[in-house]
């Protein structure tokens, strides 16, 4: 069976976030509102106006990966490889037992392996070309996570990478759903980003969207009158996607839910006079899922924390659902924005919220009533969740929306 009658489900979650590595650690912290945001420690940020980040401080690559992989991988890829292992274990999948061309990998990337690239460029400038690692040819590349996960697990089926900044994580999951519908048995999909290094930091600062606050508790404040930009972070989530029939045939223990609907749009030029495309993306995703607005139990917001972008997102949510008509979650206030990894992490949170019947809180935020949102803040909220909408927007006008629901 192929085509739109195939139900694409998620059977495994591999999570790495600043407030917890591993699905269970992340979710326990997120439910309690435990922040992973603090002062940058991976380099000295004193000379930069932005000095806070969501860093992962409990990941030791040597504990998760063989030594031969360490010289050829950036921190981003090391986290991604471990996350893929966790997702496969969570799904009860041993790749050696499945046809290698029946498994694929689709990830998103916002920056690639910046830290690896910076180190090798430094060697080139200071010592000469003989001191540049041969692994520089691919370790910095935005597609490297897909390649390394594929090689490590023998996943030789349809694979790829998408690049659309924060929206890319949802786009990768949607691409994986397309391949499942075409007959591929299993896809690894999602994203991990990690570029907390001077080179990556300067690149992120060019957006003009980074918070310069020195207070970790009040630095990243979406939908708050004091919003001043976002805090960057590292990490993300990788998901195991399967056709529901195939998953049940292999005796899967847990099905988190279905990837039910998706859409993407592009914003027009800022000076065009045309409205942003986010509302249309949400409407198309709901239509793709065959879901009415009143059937969505929670919206996981993009939460840019810049007044203009927050207004546009709040307006889109209110236009589709009505003012304060649906609870809105922004758990990335606990982690920072993880670029391409942020939206898959929100998808993982949405499935865990469905499982446990709770909506995780945004922390540190005092919602501005002018936005007209029912933002969940301070502590988790009990809720019966059957369907959720995840929104992601990328720098440059990318909009993506994904509907997930229980099965």
Coordinates of C-alpha atoms in Angstrom, one line a residue:
X1 CA 0.0 0.0 0.0
X2 CA 1.4 3.4 -1.0
X3 CA 0.1 7.0 -1.3
X4 CA -2.0 9.2 0.9
X5 CA -3.8 6.2 2.4
X6 CA -0.6 5.3 4.3
X7 CA -0.6 6.4 7.9
X8 CA 2.9 7.7 8.8
X9 CA 3.6 7.3 12.5
X10 CA 6.4 8.0 14.9
X11 CA 7.8 5.0 16.8
X12 CA 11.0 6.4 18.2
X13 CA 12.3 9.7 19.7
X14 CA 16.0 10.7 20.1
X15 CA 16.3 13.9 22.0
X16 CA 19.3 16.1 22.9
X17 CA 18.5 19.4 24.5
X18 CA 20.2 22.0 26.8
X19 CA 17.8 21.0 29.7
X20 CA 18.2 17.2 29.2
X21 CA 19.8 14.6 27.0
X22 CA 17.6 11.7 26.2
X23 CA 13.8 11.7 25.8
X24 CA 13.0 11.1 29.5
X25 CA 15.5 13.6 30.9
X26 CA 14.3 16.3 28.5
X27 CA 10.7 15.7 29.2
X28 CA 11.0 15.6 32.9
X29 CA 12.9 18.9 32.9
X30 CA 10.5 20.5 30.4
X31 CA 7.4 19.6 32.4
X32 CA 8.9 21.3 35.4
X33 CA 10.1 24.4 33.6
X34 CA 13.8 23.7 34.1
X35 CA 15.9 26.0 32.0
X36 CA 19.0 25.0 30.1
X37 CA 19.9 28.7 29.3
X38 CA 23.0 30.2 30.8
X39 CA 26.2 32.1 30.0
X40 CA 28.3 30.7 27.1
X41 CA 31.1 28.4 28.2
X42 CA 32.2 26.8 25.0
X43 CA 34.2 30.0 24.2
X44 CA 34.8 33.4 25.8
X45 CA 31.9 35.6 24.8
X46 CA 33.1 38.7 26.5
X47 CA 33.8 40.6 23.2
X48 CA 30.3 39.9 21.8
X49 CA 27.0 41.7 22.6
X50 CA 25.2 38.4 23.0
X51 CA 26.6 36.1 25.8
X52 CA 23.8 33.6 26.7
X53 CA 23.0 30.3 25.1
X54 CA 21.3 27.0 25.6
X55 CA 24.3 24.6 25.9
X56 CA 24.2 20.9 26.4
X57 CA 26.5 20.2 29.3
X58 CA 25.9 16.5 30.0
X59 CA 26.9 15.0 26.6
X60 CA 30.3 13.3 26.4
X61 CA 30.8 11.9 22.9
X62 CA 33.3 9.3 24.1
X63 CA 30.6 7.7 26.1
X64 CA 28.3 7.2 23.1
X65 CA 30.5 6.8 20.0
X66 CA 33.5 4.7 18.9
X67 CA 36.8 6.5 19.0
X68 CA 37.3 6.2 15.2
X69 CA 34.3 8.6 14.6
X70 CA 35.6 11.4 16.9
X71 CA 38.3 12.8 14.6
X72 CA 36.0 13.0 11.7
X73 CA 32.9 14.6 13.3
X74 CA 31.8 18.0 14.5
X75 CA 30.0 18.3 17.8
X76 CA 26.7 18.7 15.9
X77 CA 27.2 15.3 14.2
X78 CA 28.3 13.6 17.4
X79 CA 25.1 14.6 19.1
X80 CA 23.1 13.6 16.0
X81 CA 24.7 10.2 15.9
X82 CA 23.9 9.6 19.5
X83 CA 20.4 10.9 19.0
X84 CA 19.8 8.5 16.1
X85 CA 21.0 5.6 18.3
X86 CA 18.5 6.7 21.0
X87 CA 15.7 7.0 18.5
X88 CA 16.3 3.5 17.1
X89 CA 16.5 2.0 20.5
X90 CA 13.3 3.7 21.5
X91 CA 11.6 2.3 18.5
X92 CA 13.0 -1.2 19.1
X93 CA 14.7 -1.2 15.8
X94 CA 17.9 -3.0 15.0
X95 CA 18.9 -1.7 11.5
X96 CA 20.9 -4.9 10.9
X97 CA 17.6 -6.8 10.8
X98 CA 16.0 -4.6 8.1
X99 CA 16.7 -4.2 4.4
X100 CA 19.3 -1.5 4.0
X101 CA 17.5 0.0 1.0
X102 CA 14.3 0.0 2.9
X103 CA 15.6 2.6 5.4
X104 CA 16.6 6.3 4.8
X105 CA 17.7 9.4 6.5
X106 CA 16.4 13.0 6.0
X107 CA 17.7 15.7 8.2
X108 CA 17.7 19.5 8.2
X109 CA 20.6 21.8 8.9
X110 CA 20.9 25.5 9.5
X111 CA 24.7 25.9 9.8
X112 CA 26.6 22.7 9.3
X113 CA 29.7 21.8 11.4
X114 CA 30.9 25.3 12.2
X115 CA 33.1 24.4 15.1
X116 CA 35.0 21.8 13.1
X117 CA 35.3 24.2 10.2
X118 CA 36.6 27.0 12.4
X119 CA 39.3 24.8 13.9
X120 CA 40.6 23.7 10.5
X121 CA 40.5 27.2 9.1
X122 CA 42.6 28.3 12.1
X123 CA 45.1 25.6 11.3
X124 CA 45.2 26.6 7.7
X125 CA 45.8 30.3 8.5
X126 CA 48.3 29.7 11.3
X127 CA 50.2 26.6 10.2
X128 CA 49.5 25.9 6.5
X129 CA 47.5 23.5 4.4
X130 CA 49.4 20.4 5.5
X131 CA 47.8 20.8 9.0
X132 CA 44.2 20.8 7.7
X133 CA 42.3 17.5 8.4
X134 CA 41.2 15.6 5.4
X135 CA 37.9 15.3 7.2
X136 CA 37.3 19.0 6.7
X137 CA 36.1 18.0 3.2
X138 CA 32.8 16.8 4.7
X139 CA 32.7 17.4 8.5
X140 CA 31.6 21.0 8.0
X141 CA 29.0 20.2 5.3
X142 CA 25.3 20.8 6.0
X143 CA 24.4 17.3 4.8
X144 CA 26.9 15.5 7.0
X145 CA 24.4 14.4 9.6
X146 CA 22.3 12.5 7.1
X147 CA 25.5 10.9 5.6
X148 CA 27.0 9.8 8.9
X149 CA 23.7 8.4 10.3
X150 CA 23.2 6.6 7.0
X151 CA 26.7 5.1 7.1
X152 CA 26.7 4.1 10.8
X153 CA 23.3 2.3 10.5
X154 CA 23.4 1.0 7.0
X155 CA 20.5 3.1 5.9
X156 CA 20.9 3.3 2.1
X157 CA 17.4 4.1 1.0
X158 CA 16.0 7.5 0.0
X159 CA 17.9 10.2 1.9
X160 CA 18.6 13.8 1.8
X161 CA 18.9 17.1 3.6
X162 CA 16.8 20.3 3.6
X163 CA 18.0 23.8 4.4
X164 CA 15.3 26.3 5.5
X165 CA 16.6 27.5 8.9
X166 CA 14.2 26.9 11.7
X167 CA 11.5 25.7 9.4
X168 CA 13.8 23.0 8.1
X169 CA 13.2 20.5 10.9
X170 CA 9.5 20.3 9.9
X171 CA 10.3 20.2 6.2
X172 CA 12.6 17.2 6.9
X173 CA 9.9 15.3 8.7
X174 CA 7.5 16.1 5.8
X175 CA 10.0 14.8 3.3
X176 CA 10.3 11.6 5.3
X177 CA 6.5 11.2 5.3
X178 CA 6.5 11.5 1.5
X179 CA 9.1 8.6 1.3
X180 CA 7.1 6.5 3.6
X181 CA 4.0 7.0 1.4
X182 CA 6.1 6.0 -1.6
X183 CA 6.9 2.6 0.0
X184 CA 10.1 3.1 2.1
X185 CA 9.8 1.1 5.3
X186 CA 11.5 3.3 7.8
X187 CA 12.9 6.9 7.8
X188 CA 15.0 8.7 10.3
X189 CA 14.1 12.3 10.2
X190 CA 14.6 15.6 12.2
X191 CA 17.6 17.8 12.9
X192 CA 20.4 18.6 15.3
X193 CA 22.3 21.9 15.2
X194 CA 25.2 23.0 17.3
X195 CA 27.3 26.0 16.4
X196 CA 28.2 27.7 19.7
X197 CA 31.7 28.8 18.6
X198 CA 33.0 32.2 17.6
X199 CA 32.5 31.6 13.9
X200 CA 29.0 30.3 14.3
X201 CA 28.2 33.1 16.8
X202 CA 29.2 35.9 14.4
X203 CA 27.0 34.2 11.7
X204 CA 24.0 34.1 14.1
X205 CA 24.5 37.7 15.1
X206 CA 24.2 38.9 11.6
X207 CA 20.4 38.2 11.8
X208 CA 20.0 41.0 14.3
X209 CA 17.7 38.7 16.3
X210 CA 19.8 37.6 19.2
X211 CA 19.0 38.8 22.7
X212 CA 21.7 40.8 24.4
X213 CA 20.2 40.3 27.9
X214 CA 22.6 39.2 30.7
X215 CA 19.8 37.6 32.7
X216 CA 19.2 34.0 31.8
X217 CA 15.7 34.1 33.3
X218 CA 14.6 37.1 31.3
X219 CA 16.6 36.9 28.1
X220 CA 14.2 35.0 25.8
X221 CA 10.6 36.3 26.2
X222 CA 8.3 35.5 23.3
X223 CA 4.9 37.3 23.4
X224 CA 6.2 39.4 26.3
X225 CA 6.3 43.3 26.3
X226 CA 10.0 43.0 27.1
X227 CA 10.8 40.7 24.2
X228 CA 14.2 41.6 22.7
X229 CA 15.2 38.6 20.6
X230 CA 16.0 34.9 21.1
X231 CA 18.7 33.0 22.8
X232 CA 20.6 30.5 20.6
X233 CA 20.9 26.9 21.6
X234 CA 22.2 23.5 20.5
X235 CA 20.6 20.1 20.1
X236 CA 17.3 18.9 18.6
X237 CA 15.5 15.7 17.9
X238 CA 15.5 12.8 15.5
X239 CA 12.4 10.7 15.0
X240 CA 11.8 7.2 13.6
X241 CA 9.0 7.3 11.1
X242 CA 7.2 4.2 9.8
X243 CA 4.1 3.1 8.0
X244 CA 1.6 2.1 10.7
X245 CA 1.0 -1.3 9.1
X246 CA 4.7 -2.1 8.9
X247 CA 5.3 -0.9 12.5
X248 CA 2.5 -3.2 13.8
X249 CA 3.7 -6.1 11.7
X250 CA 7.1 -5.9 13.4
X251 CA 5.3 -5.8 16.8
X252 CA 6.2 -2.2 17.8
X253 CA 5.6 -1.5 21.5
X254 CA 4.9 2.3 21.3
X255 CA 3.4 4.4 18.6
X256 CA 3.6 8.1 19.7
X257 CA 1.2 9.3 17.0
X258 CA 0.8 10.2 13.4
X259 CA 2.3 12.9 11.2
X260 CA -1.1 13.9 9.9
X261 CA -0.7 17.1 8.0
X262 CA 1.9 19.5 6.7
X263 CA 2.3 22.6 4.6
X264 CA 4.9 25.3 3.9
X265 CA 4.8 28.8 2.4
X266 CA 7.1 31.7 1.8
X267 CA 6.6 35.3 3.0
X268 CA 6.6 38.0 0.4
X269 CA 9.2 40.7 0.2
X270 CA 8.9 43.0 3.2
X271 CA 8.1 46.0 1.0
X272 CA 5.5 44.2 -1.2
X273 CA 2.5 45.2 0.8
X274 CA 1.3 41.6 0.9
X275 CA 0.6 39.7 4.1
X276 CA 2.9 37.1 5.6
X277 CA 2.3 33.5 4.6
X278 CA 2.1 31.9 8.0
X279 CA -1.7 31.9 8.2
X280 CA -1.9 30.1 4.8
X281 CA 0.6 27.5 5.9
X282 CA -1.5 26.7 9.0
X283 CA -4.7 26.5 7.0
X284 CA -3.1 24.2 4.4
X285 CA -1.6 21.9 7.1
X286 CA -5.0 21.5 8.7
X287 CA -6.6 20.8 5.4
X288 CA -3.9 18.2 4.6
X289 CA -4.7 16.5 7.9
X290 CA -8.4 16.7 7.3
X291 CA -8.6 18.5 10.7
X292 CA -10.8 21.5 11.7
X293 CA -9.3 24.3 13.8
X294 CA -11.5 23.3 16.7
X295 CA -10.0 19.8 16.7
X296 CA -6.5 21.2 17.6
X297 CA -5.8 20.9 21.3
X298 CA -2.5 22.9 21.5
X299 CA -0.3 24.9 19.3
X300 CA 3.5 24.8 19.7
X301 CA 4.5 28.3 18.7
X302 CA 7.6 29.3 16.7
X303 CA 8.1 32.0 19.4
X304 CA 10.6 34.4 17.8
X305 CA 10.6 36.9 20.7
X306 CA 10.8 39.9 18.4
X307 CA 7.7 42.2 18.5
X308 CA 7.0 42.3 14.8
X309 CA 7.4 38.5 14.4
X310 CA 5.4 37.8 17.5
X311 CA 2.6 40.0 16.3
X312 CA 2.5 38.2 13.0
X313 CA 2.5 34.8 14.6
X314 CA -0.2 35.7 17.2
X315 CA -2.3 37.2 14.4
X316 CA -2.1 34.0 12.3
X317 CA -3.0 31.8 15.3
X318 CA -5.9 34.1 16.2
X319 CA -7.1 34.3 12.6
X320 CA -7.3 30.5 12.3
X321 CA -8.4 29.5 15.8
X322 CA -9.9 32.7 17.2
X323 CA -8.5 34.9 20.0
X324 CA -7.4 32.8 23.1
X325 CA -9.3 29.9 21.6
X326 CA -6.5 27.3 21.8
X327 CA -3.7 26.8 24.4
X328 CA -0.3 27.9 23.0
X329 CA 3.0 26.3 24.2
X330 CA 6.5 27.7 23.9
X331 CA 8.8 25.2 25.6
X332 CA 11.8 26.5 23.7
X333 CA 12.0 29.3 26.3
X334 CA 13.7 26.6 28.4
X335 CA 16.3 25.6 25.7
X336 CA 16.8 28.6 23.4
X337 CA 16.1 28.4 19.7
X338 CA 18.0 25.4 18.3
X339 CA 17.6 26.5 14.7
X340 CA 16.8 23.5 12.5
X341 CA 16.7 21.3 15.7
X342 CA 14.0 23.4 17.4
X343 CA 10.9 22.3 15.5
X344 CA 11.6 18.5 15.7
X345 CA 12.1 19.0 19.4
X346 CA 8.7 20.7 19.6
X347 CA 7.3 17.7 17.6
X348 CA 8.8 15.4 20.2
X349 CA 7.3 17.5 23.0
X350 CA 3.9 17.4 21.3
X351 CA 3.9 13.6 21.2
X352 CA 5.0 13.4 24.8
X353 CA 2.3 16.0 25.8
X354 CA -0.3 13.8 24.1
X355 CA 1.0 10.7 26.0
X356 CA 1.0 12.3 29.4
X357 CA -1.9 14.8 29.0
X358 CA 0.0 17.9 29.9
X359 CA 1.1 21.1 28.1
X360 CA 4.6 22.2 29.0
X361 CA 5.1 25.8 30.2
X362 CA 6.9 28.8 28.8
X363 CA 9.1 30.2 31.6
X364 CA 10.0 33.7 32.5
X365 CA 7.3 35.1 30.3
X366 CA 4.6 37.6 31.2
X367 CA 2.3 37.4 28.2
X368 CA 1.2 40.7 26.6
X369 CA -2.6 40.6 26.5
X370 CA -2.5 42.5 23.2
X371 CA -1.4 39.4 21.4
X372 CA -4.7 37.6 22.3
X373 CA -3.0 34.2 23.0
X374 CA -3.7 31.7 25.7
X375 CA 0.0 31.1 26.4
X376 CA 0.7 28.4 28.9
X377 CA 3.2 29.9 31.4
X378 CA 4.8 29.2 34.7
X379 CA 3.8 25.5 35.2
X380 CA 2.4 22.7 33.1
X381 CA -1.3 22.5 32.4
X382 CA -3.4 19.3 32.4
X383 CA -5.1 18.8 29.0
X384 CA -6.6 16.0 26.9
X385 CA -4.5 16.2 23.8
X386 CA -5.4 14.3 20.7
X387 CA -4.1 16.7 18.0
X388 CA -1.4 19.4 18.0
X389 CA -0.1 21.9 15.6
X390 CA 3.7 22.8 15.5
X391 CA 4.7 26.0 13.8
X392 CA 8.2 26.9 12.6
X393 CA 9.5 29.9 10.7
X394 CA 13.0 30.4 9.2
X395 CA 15.0 33.5 8.6
X396 CA 14.3 34.7 5.1
X397 CA 10.6 34.1 5.0
X398 CA 10.2 30.3 5.4
X399 CA 6.9 29.1 7.1
X400 CA 6.1 25.5 7.9
X401 CA 3.3 23.9 9.9
X402 CA 2.9 20.3 11.0
X403 CA -0.2 18.6 12.5
X404 CA 0.4 15.5 14.7
X405 CA -2.3 13.4 16.3
X406 CA -2.9 10.3 18.4
X407 CA -3.6 7.0 16.7

